Amino acid sequence: MAVNLKGRSFLKLLDFTPREIYYLLDLSKQLKEAKYAGVEQKPLAGKSVALLFQKDSTRTRCAFEVGAFDLGMHPVYLGPSGSQMGKKESIEDTAKVLGRMFDGIQFRGYKQADVEDLAKYSGVPVWNGLTDEFHPTQMLADIMTIQEAKGIRNVKGLKFVYFGDSRFNMANSYMVVCAKLGMHFVGCAPKDLWPNEKLLKECQAIAKENGGSVVMTDDPKTAAIGADAIATDVWVSMGEDPAVWGQRIKDLTPYQVTMDKIKQGKEDVIFLHCLPSFHDDKTDTAKDVIKQFGGTGELEVTDEVFNSRYSHVFEEAENRLHTIKAVMLATIRG
Ligand code: CP
Ligand code: NVA
């Protein structure tokens, strides 16, 4: 039977089969090719989408706005201070209102339960643009970037190594997507920063079914050996208390992605990062960190790796657009 995602919400990749994930990746590729060739249609003309953001965003917001425009839709941005949601109106009531006006809703916020509730009560497709727990649209962009870099469709069997805090949205989502697609995921972090046991076990079981594996290690010296892709994420995520910086720097400095680690990977290893990234001293946060703790502002990744030929971070950022378009198109039009 053909894949049909019409009416479905996109809340976490645990809800999707490998076939459905490949369907979205194939559609992303088609949409990218059509945009490059200048032959895009406006298949969702006349429709509107609400973009709800409780946290800041560059890539996700722009991908949804430009993507909506490319597909013929009207996007309405509701920022952290721009709506009644949460303050004077519950998620449930907000969902019921927005569901009457819009054909789809993007949500970026804190609790996974909130995006699940929006989907439950709105009656229209809801897309998770990042919660503390998961970042599923980012995963499609990352896998698409791997496919393009390696010139393959099937990513089964590839070794994906993630360095850094493994309890948050990025590590959780990488574990899930690698498990679903039969990849070999290695998460590398101090034991205190490992994912919750329940999700880890669930991903290990899914990986086994699909011919892959999910393992955690605290040894940064050997984790990257034979890697096809190496990724990391910021050491302090949105919504966390900045007071944790000192401890994180202490805990995670051995897990910084350096050229030594990259060189342990395969010849064609690539470096991925969802961005924004702390790899130099050019941001306010990096300047504060340098003032308090010293250093160069290179935190989760060195500037050398970030700007090297191994780094595909800007292709990855661009692919947010094509993959998010695929998610909106597949779930609204089918
Ligand atoms: N990668 C990502 O989600 O970036 P933004 O926070 O800029 O949306
Ligand atoms: N873990 C990061 C990802 C940003 C895209 C955060 O939640 O801030």
XYZ file of N, CA and C in Angstrom, residues 87-289:
609
model
N -0.387 31.566 29.155
C -0.545 32.596 30.192
C -2.025 32.749 30.568
N -2.839 33.123 29.564
C -4.266 33.321 29.858
C -5.139 32.230 29.251
N -4.519 31.366 28.443
C -5.322 30.346 27.753
C -4.574 29.027 27.745
N -5.284 27.955 28.032
C -4.633 26.644 28.095
C -4.232 26.173 26.700
N -3.372 25.183 26.663
C -2.970 24.576 25.393
C -4.215 23.996 24.704
N -5.081 23.376 25.506
C -6.280 22.743 24.954
C -7.173 23.771 24.250
N -7.436 24.900 24.917
C -8.292 25.933 24.302
C -7.613 26.552 23.087
N -6.298 26.798 23.210
C -5.554 27.371 22.078
C -5.655 26.429 20.876
N -5.482 25.149 21.132
C -5.542 24.158 20.050
C -6.897 24.195 19.361
N -7.956 24.286 20.155
C -9.312 24.282 19.583
C -9.566 25.534 18.735
N -8.991 26.658 19.159
C -9.141 27.900 18.385
C -8.348 27.812 17.085
N -7.066 27.473 17.211
C -6.198 27.462 16.019
C -6.661 26.414 15.006
N -7.184 25.313 15.500
C -7.666 24.254 14.605
C -8.821 24.702 13.729
N -9.535 25.750 14.171
C -10.661 26.273 13.370
C -10.202 27.276 12.317
N -8.983 27.775 12.459
C -8.507 28.812 11.531
C -7.410 28.343 10.604
N -6.658 27.325 11.036
C -5.457 26.943 10.289
C -5.529 25.498 9.792
N -4.707 25.235 8.770
C -4.651 23.880 8.195
C -3.537 23.047 8.812
N -2.694 23.690 9.624
C -1.617 22.978 10.308
C -0.994 23.905 11.325
N -0.338 23.315 12.343
C 0.250 24.122 13.419
C 1.654 23.602 13.722
N 2.624 24.524 13.704
C 3.964 24.183 14.181
C 4.088 24.629 15.616
N 4.697 23.802 16.470
C 4.925 24.184 17.867
C 6.374 23.976 18.250
N 7.015 25.030 18.777
C 8.330 24.897 19.428
C 8.176 25.330 20.869
N 8.536 24.452 21.795
C 8.386 24.821 23.198
C 9.163 23.919 24.114
N 8.670 23.805 25.323
C 9.388 23.065 26.365
C 8.906 21.614 26.434
N 7.636 21.454 26.771
C 7.158 20.102 27.097
C 6.657 19.344 25.870
N 7.090 18.101 25.751
C 6.578 17.239 24.689
C 5.064 17.056 24.863
N 4.609 17.026 26.133
C 3.176 16.846 26.406
C 2.360 17.978 25.776
N 2.931 19.178 25.682
C 2.192 20.307 25.099
C 1.969 20.111 23.602
N 2.992 19.655 22.900
C 2.810 19.462 21.450
C 1.863 18.276 21.205
N 1.914 17.294 22.088
C 1.000 16.143 21.957
C -0.442 16.613 22.204
N -0.628 17.509 23.180
C -1.968 18.037 23.468
C -2.497 18.893 22.326
N -1.623 19.700 21.732
C -2.055 20.503 20.580
C -2.601 19.593 19.494
N -1.900 18.495 19.263
C -2.327 17.546 18.219
C -3.655 16.895 18.605
N -3.783 16.585 19.883
C -4.993 15.900 20.364
C -6.232 16.774 20.201
N -6.083 18.072 20.461
C -7.272 18.928 20.514
C -7.518 19.806 19.291
N -6.519 19.940 18.400
C -6.712 20.917 17.306
C -7.451 20.336 16.112
N -7.316 19.036 15.895
C -7.982 18.422 14.736
C -7.253 18.663 13.419
N -6.084 19.294 13.457
C -5.285 19.497 12.236
C -3.873 18.944 12.515
N -3.077 18.699 11.451
C -1.714 18.210 11.689
C -0.899 19.206 12.517
N -0.184 18.687 13.499
C 0.704 19.498 14.333
C 2.130 18.987 14.138
N 3.071 19.919 13.982
C 4.464 19.555 13.726
C 5.338 20.039 14.869
N 6.142 19.135 15.400
C 7.039 19.472 16.504
C 8.306 20.142 15.969
N 8.419 21.440 16.223
C 9.599 22.193 15.785
C 10.666 22.250 16.867
N 10.598 21.405 17.834
C 11.547 21.211 18.955
C 10.821 21.333 20.295
N 11.018 20.299 21.108
C 10.659 20.369 22.530
C 11.914 19.967 23.294
N 11.853 20.003 24.616
C 13.021 19.565 25.388
C 13.363 18.110 25.045
N 12.345 17.335 24.676
C 12.540 15.896 24.479
C 12.961 15.483 23.067
N 12.361 16.119 22.065
C 12.610 15.670 20.678
C 12.715 16.843 19.703
N 13.446 16.585 18.592
C 13.566 17.570 17.504
C 13.450 16.803 16.173
N 12.260 16.295 15.871
C 12.147 15.345 14.752
C 12.357 15.931 13.358
N 11.976 17.209 13.140
C 12.195 17.750 11.783
C 13.697 17.862 11.508
N 14.468 18.146 12.560
C 15.926 18.232 12.403
C 16.510 16.893 11.934
N 15.910 15.808 12.396
C 16.430 14.477 12.034
C 16.315 14.207 10.542
N 15.197 14.642 9.955
C 15.036 14.435 8.507
C 16.130 15.187 7.757
N 16.419 16.412 8.197
C 17.459 17.214 7.529
C 18.826 16.557 7.681
N 19.080 15.998 8.858
C 20.387 15.386 9.099
C 20.566 14.123 8.254
N 19.522 13.317 8.185
C 19.641 12.081 7.375
C 19.739 12.450 5.891
N 18.977 13.454 5.468
C 19.075 13.897 4.072
C 20.506 14.353 3.754
N 21.121 15.038 4.691
C 22.493 15.535 4.485
C 23.471 14.358 4.381
N 23.247 13.343 5.192
C 24.096 12.141 5.111
C 23.889 11.458 3.751
N 22.630 11.311 3.342
C 22.344 10.671 2.035
C 23.082 11.402 0.903
N 22.979 12.732 0.931
C 23.598 13.527 -0.137
C 25.126 13.412 -0.101
N 25.680 13.494 1.115
C 27.153 13.474 1.233
C 27.720 12.137 0.776
N 26.985 11.068 1.049
C 27.495 9.722 0.717
C 26.978 9.241 -0.643
N 26.019 9.959 -1.226
C 25.445 9.533 -2.498
C 24.649 8.243 -2.389
N 23.899 8.083 -1.282
C 23.111 6.865 -1.062
C 21.694 7.234 -0.625
N 20.766 6.258 -0.751
C 19.424 6.459 -0.174
C 19.325 5.709 1.150
N 19.802 4.456 1.147
C 19.658 3.600 2.328
C 20.833 3.817 3.288
N 20.530 4.318 4.475
C 21.604 4.638 5.419
C 21.876 3.498 6.408
N 21.183 2.371 6.215
C 21.343 1.222 7.114
C 22.819 0.828 7.220
N 23.261 0.536 8.443
C 24.634 0.060 8.651
C 25.652 1.156 8.892
N 25.294 2.415 8.642
C 26.260 3.499 8.880
C 26.456 3.703 10.387
N 27.684 4.096 10.751
C 27.978 4.369 12.170
C 27.847 5.871 12.435
N 26.963 6.215 13.351
C 26.671 7.614 13.693
C 27.117 7.846 15.138
N 28.029 8.778 15.330
C 28.554 9.014 16.682
C 28.161 10.408 17.155
N 27.556 10.462 18.336
C 27.132 11.732 18.931
C 27.935 11.982 20.208
N 28.570 13.147 20.297
C 29.315 13.530 21.497
C 28.557 14.624 22.245
N 28.399 14.450 23.562
C 27.835 15.547 24.367
C 26.657 15.114 25.212
N 26.020 16.109 25.824
C 24.879 15.877 26.713
C 23.848 14.998 26.000
N 23.602 13.832 26.555
C 22.749 12.861 25.841
C 21.380 12.704 26.481
N 20.955 13.723 27.233
C 19.648 13.614 27.910
C 18.602 14.498 27.264
N 18.965 15.194 26.180
C 18.078 16.233 25.670
C 17.592 15.911 24.262
N 16.895 16.893 23.658
C 16.233 16.688 22.360
C 17.109 16.076 21.258
N 18.334 16.584 21.079
C 19.125 16.123 19.931
C 19.576 14.680 20.097
N 20.163 14.363 21.251
C 20.637 12.982 21.443
C 19.464 12.006 21.400
N 18.364 12.364 22.071
C 17.182 11.485 22.046
C 16.739 11.217 20.609
N 16.680 12.284 19.832
C 16.161 12.149 18.464
C 17.124 11.367 17.577
N 18.424 11.583 17.757
C 19.402 10.807 16.978
C 19.280 9.314 17.299
N 19.104 9.000 18.586
C 18.955 7.579 18.957
C 17.766 6.971 18.236
N 16.668 7.722 18.209
C 15.440 7.200 17.602
C 15.624 7.022 16.097
N 16.123 8.038 15.412
C 16.202 7.934 13.944
C 17.215 6.862 13.539
N 18.321 6.772 14.259
C 19.308 5.734 13.927
C 18.693 4.349 14.132
N 17.963 4.183 15.232
C 17.327 2.886 15.506
C 16.323 2.539 14.413
N 15.513 3.508 14.028
C 14.481 3.272 13.012
C 15.101 2.875 11.677
N 16.247 3.484 11.343
C 16.819 3.268 10.012
C 17.949 2.238 10.021
N 18.083 1.519 11.128
C 19.071 0.418 11.173
C 20.510 0.889 11.146
N 20.761 2.079 11.710
C 22.139 2.585 11.785
C 22.753 2.136 13.120
N 24.055 2.351 13.238
C 24.741 2.033 14.496
C 25.016 3.336 15.225
N 24.227 3.597 16.266
C 24.362 4.845 17.033
C 25.277 4.624 18.225
N 26.269 5.499 18.363
C 27.110 5.504 19.563
C 26.972 6.878 20.209
N 26.482 6.909 21.424
C 26.380 8.162 22.176
C 27.544 8.210 23.141
N 28.260 9.322 23.160
C 29.458 9.405 23.985
C 29.359 10.597 24.930
N 29.254 10.296 26.230
C 29.059 11.342 27.248
C 29.431 10.769 28.609
N 29.725 11.641 29.579
C 29.903 11.120 30.938
C 28.605 10.456 31.389
N 28.734 9.436 32.242
C 27.544 8.631 32.612
C 26.379 9.464 33.166
N 26.705 10.563 33.875
C 25.636 11.412 34.440
C 24.788 12.073 33.356
N 25.312 12.135 32.137
C 24.594 12.828 31.060
C 24.058 11.839 30.014
N 23.829 10.614 30.419
C 23.253 9.614 29.504
C 21.726 9.758 29.431
N 21.126 9.239 28.360
C 19.661 9.366 28.184
C 18.890 8.564 29.234
N 17.619 8.857 29.344
C 16.846 8.084 30.315
C 16.746 6.630 29.843
N 16.812 5.764 30.847
C 16.932 4.319 30.635
C 15.805 3.764 29.758
N 14.589 4.300 29.963
C 13.417 3.775 29.246
C 13.564 4.019 27.743
N 13.913 5.255 27.382
C 14.058 5.579 25.953
C 15.238 4.817 25.355
N 16.321 4.724 26.104
C 17.506 4.004 25.617
C 17.133 2.546 25.291
N 16.431 1.914 26.208
C 16.045 0.499 26.010
C 15.099 0.366 24.811
N 14.152 1.306 24.723
C 13.195 1.273 23.607
C 13.949 1.383 22.273
N 14.901 2.297 22.224
C 15.671 2.495 20.981
C 16.523 1.263 20.684
N 17.070 0.652 21.718
C 17.883 -0.551 21.488
C 17.033 -1.665 20.888
N 15.797 -1.781 21.362
C 14.903 -2.821 20.826
C 14.532 -2.513 19.373
N 14.236 -1.258 19.085
C 13.880 -0.859 17.705
C 15.076 -1.100 16.780
N 16.265 -0.720 17.239
C 17.480 -0.890 16.425
C 17.680 -2.363 16.081
N 17.480 -3.207 17.055
C 17.687 -4.650 16.847
C 16.760 -5.166 15.740
N 15.508 -4.724 15.806
C 14.522 -5.128 14.775
C 14.966 -4.716 13.372
N 15.660 -3.561 13.302
C 16.017 -2.992 11.997
C 17.467 -3.257 11.590
N 18.154 -4.110 12.348
C 19.524 -4.481 11.983
C 20.576 -3.465 12.404
N 20.214 -2.563 13.310
C 21.181 -1.577 13.789
C 21.497 -1.788 15.264
N 22.090 -0.770 15.897
C 22.405 -0.871 17.321
C 22.447 0.524 17.941
N 22.232 0.565 19.249
C 22.297 1.827 19.994
C 23.114 1.563 21.248
N 24.278 2.184 21.358
C 25.093 1.982 22.559
C 25.559 3.324 23.108
N 25.799 3.336 24.415
C 26.366 4.513 25.073
C 27.753 4.151 25.585
N 28.654 5.109 25.555
C 29.987 4.930 26.130
C 30.409 6.239 26.780
N 31.305 6.147 27.757
C 31.851 7.388 28.319
C 33.310 7.570 27.913
N 33.747 6.817 26.908
C 35.149 6.883 26.480
C 35.303 7.728 25.206
N 35.696 8.990 25.353
C 35.780 9.856 24.166
C 36.982 9.526 23.278
N 37.882 8.668 23.774
C 39.108 8.389 22.998
C 38.866 7.413 21.861
N 37.847 6.547 22.006
C 37.666 5.486 21.002
C 36.317 5.541 20.279
N 35.370 6.335 20.796
C 33.992 6.289 20.265
C 33.920 6.556 18.765
N 34.767 7.453 18.259
C 34.637 7.898 16.861
C 35.279 6.951 15.849
N 35.938 5.915 16.329
C 36.663 5.025 15.397
C 35.686 4.422 14.375
N 35.977 4.624 13.115
C 35.154 4.035 12.043
C 33.841 4.767 11.782
N 33.686 5.975 12.323
C 32.408 6.701 12.167
C 32.185 7.136 10.716
N 30.910 7.089 10.299
C 30.500 7.672 9.012
C 30.034 9.102 9.205
N 29.474 9.392 10.378
C 29.018 10.753 10.693
C 29.264 11.000 12.177
N 29.694 12.221 12.477
C 29.930 12.617 13.869
C 29.132 13.897 14.109
N 28.396 13.906 15.229
C 27.560 15.080 15.523
C 27.731 15.485 16.974
N 27.387 16.728 17.244
C 27.333 17.186 18.628
C 26.243 18.247 18.734
N 26.082 18.802 19.924
C 25.059 19.824 20.165
C 25.606 20.762 21.240
N 24.953 21.896 21.410
C 25.375 22.829 22.460
C 25.376 22.125 23.820
N 26.233 22.606 24.722
C 26.338 21.985 26.043
C 25.262 22.488 27.011
N 24.669 23.628 26.696
C 23.551 24.144 27.508
C 22.417 24.495 26.545
N 21.286 23.845 26.719
C 20.181 24.023 25.781
C 19.256 25.150 26.195
N 18.405 25.571 25.255
C 17.430 26.634 25.539
C 16.548 26.224 26.718
N 16.339 27.170 27.615
C 15.477 26.894 28.768
C 16.263 26.432 29.986
N 17.544 26.053 29.812
C 18.342 25.626 30.964
C 18.915 26.855 31.674
N 19.194 26.687 32.969
C 19.768 27.759 33.775
C 21.225 27.997 33.348
N 21.577 29.231 32.965
C 22.966 29.501 32.547
C 23.988 29.161 33.640
N 23.523 29.009 34.887
C 24.435 28.658 35.981
C 25.075 27.277 35.781
N 24.514 26.467 34.878
C 25.084 25.112 34.687
C 26.321 25.125 33.775
N 26.614 26.274 33.151
C 27.746 26.329 32.209
C 29.058 25.787 32.803
N 29.377 26.236 34.033
C 30.651 25.865 34.649
C 30.813 24.355 34.740
N 29.777 23.694 35.274
C 29.822 22.238 35.439
C 29.872 21.530 34.084
N 29.075 22.031 33.125
C 29.049 21.398 31.784
C 30.424 21.464 31.125
N 31.069 22.635 31.265
C 32.395 22.793 30.637
C 33.356 21.772 31.253
N 33.272 21.637 32.569
C 34.128 20.668 33.255
C 33.835 19.246 32.767
N 32.537 18.909 32.719
C 32.137 17.535 32.353
C 32.408 17.218 30.887
N 32.161 18.200 30.021
C 32.103 17.852 28.583
C 33.335 18.224 27.765
N 34.272 18.943 28.362
C 35.463 19.312 27.574
C 36.150 18.100 26.918
N 36.278 16.963 27.601
C 36.897 15.815 26.914
C 36.073 15.299 25.719
N 34.818 15.723 25.651
C 33.911 15.238 24.596
C 33.767 16.238 23.451
N 34.532 17.314 23.514
C 34.529 18.307 22.416
C 34.918 17.599 21.110
N 34.256 17.933 20.011
C 34.630 17.335 18.712
C 35.846 18.084 18.174
N 36.956 17.361 18.158
C 38.246 17.904 17.701
C 38.659 17.189 16.418
N 39.688 17.699 15.770
C 40.156 17.058 14.536
C 40.681 15.647 14.818
N 41.219 15.426 16.009
C 41.681 14.060 16.361
C 40.529 13.065 16.271
N 39.355 13.490 16.762
C 38.201 12.580 16.733
C 37.736 12.373 15.294
N 37.698 13.455 14.531
C 37.262 13.348 13.126
C 38.186 12.385 12.367
N 39.457 12.487 12.632
C 40.435 11.643 11.915
C 40.287 10.157 12.258
N 39.618 9.866 13.370
C 39.361 8.454 13.712
C 38.223 7.868 12.873
N 37.436 8.753 12.261
C 36.316 8.286 11.439
C 36.804 7.747 10.106
N 35.823 7.302 9.288
C 36.170 6.822 7.945
C 36.700 7.992 7.110
N 37.306 7.662 6.001
C 37.858 8.660 5.081
C 36.808 9.731 4.730
N 35.550 9.273 4.508
C 34.499 10.206 4.073
C 33.564 10.611 5.229
N 34.078 10.573 6.454
C 33.253 10.952 7.615
C 32.774 12.400 7.448
N 31.565 12.672 7.928
C 31.089 14.065 7.895
C 30.754 14.532 9.312
N 30.864 15.837 9.505
C 30.507 16.446 10.786
C 29.162 17.161 10.647
N 28.273 16.914 11.593
C 26.944 17.549 11.599
C 26.707 18.286 12.915
N 25.944 19.356 12.838
C 25.545 20.110 14.039
C 24.248 20.825 13.677
N 23.237 20.722 14.540
C 21.946 21.331 14.202
C 22.044 22.854 14.130
N 23.043 23.439 14.830
C 23.227 24.891 14.947
C 22.065 25.507 15.751
N 22.287 26.596 16.469
C 23.529 27.363 16.532
C 24.624 26.621 17.295
N 25.896 27.002 16.995
C 27.040 26.296 17.567
C 28.028 27.268 18.206
N 28.635 26.810 19.278
C 29.706 27.599 19.906
C 31.047 27.046 19.466
N 31.607 27.674 18.410
C 32.893 27.212 17.883
C 33.896 28.348 17.798
N 33.479 29.554 18.240
C 34.407 30.700 18.225
C 33.937 31.725 19.257
N 34.518 32.918 19.203
C 34.209 33.928 20.233
C 33.271 35.014 19.705
N 32.528 34.701 18.635
C 31.773 35.774 17.967
C 30.323 35.947 18.435
N 29.958 35.306 19.538
C 28.578 35.483 20.027
C 28.608 36.048 21.457
N 27.481 36.640 21.866
C 27.407 37.192 23.225
C 27.602 36.094 24.263
N 26.960 34.938 24.029
C 27.076 33.836 24.999
C 28.527 33.379 25.110
N 29.189 33.208 23.954
C 30.592 32.774 23.988
C 31.440 33.810 24.740
N 31.158 35.080 24.512
C 31.935 36.136 25.200
C 31.745 36.040 26.722
N 30.485 35.807 27.148
C 30.207 35.644 28.591
C 30.956 34.442 29.159
N 30.923 33.337 28.403
C 31.584 32.107 28.858
C 33.097 32.354 28.987
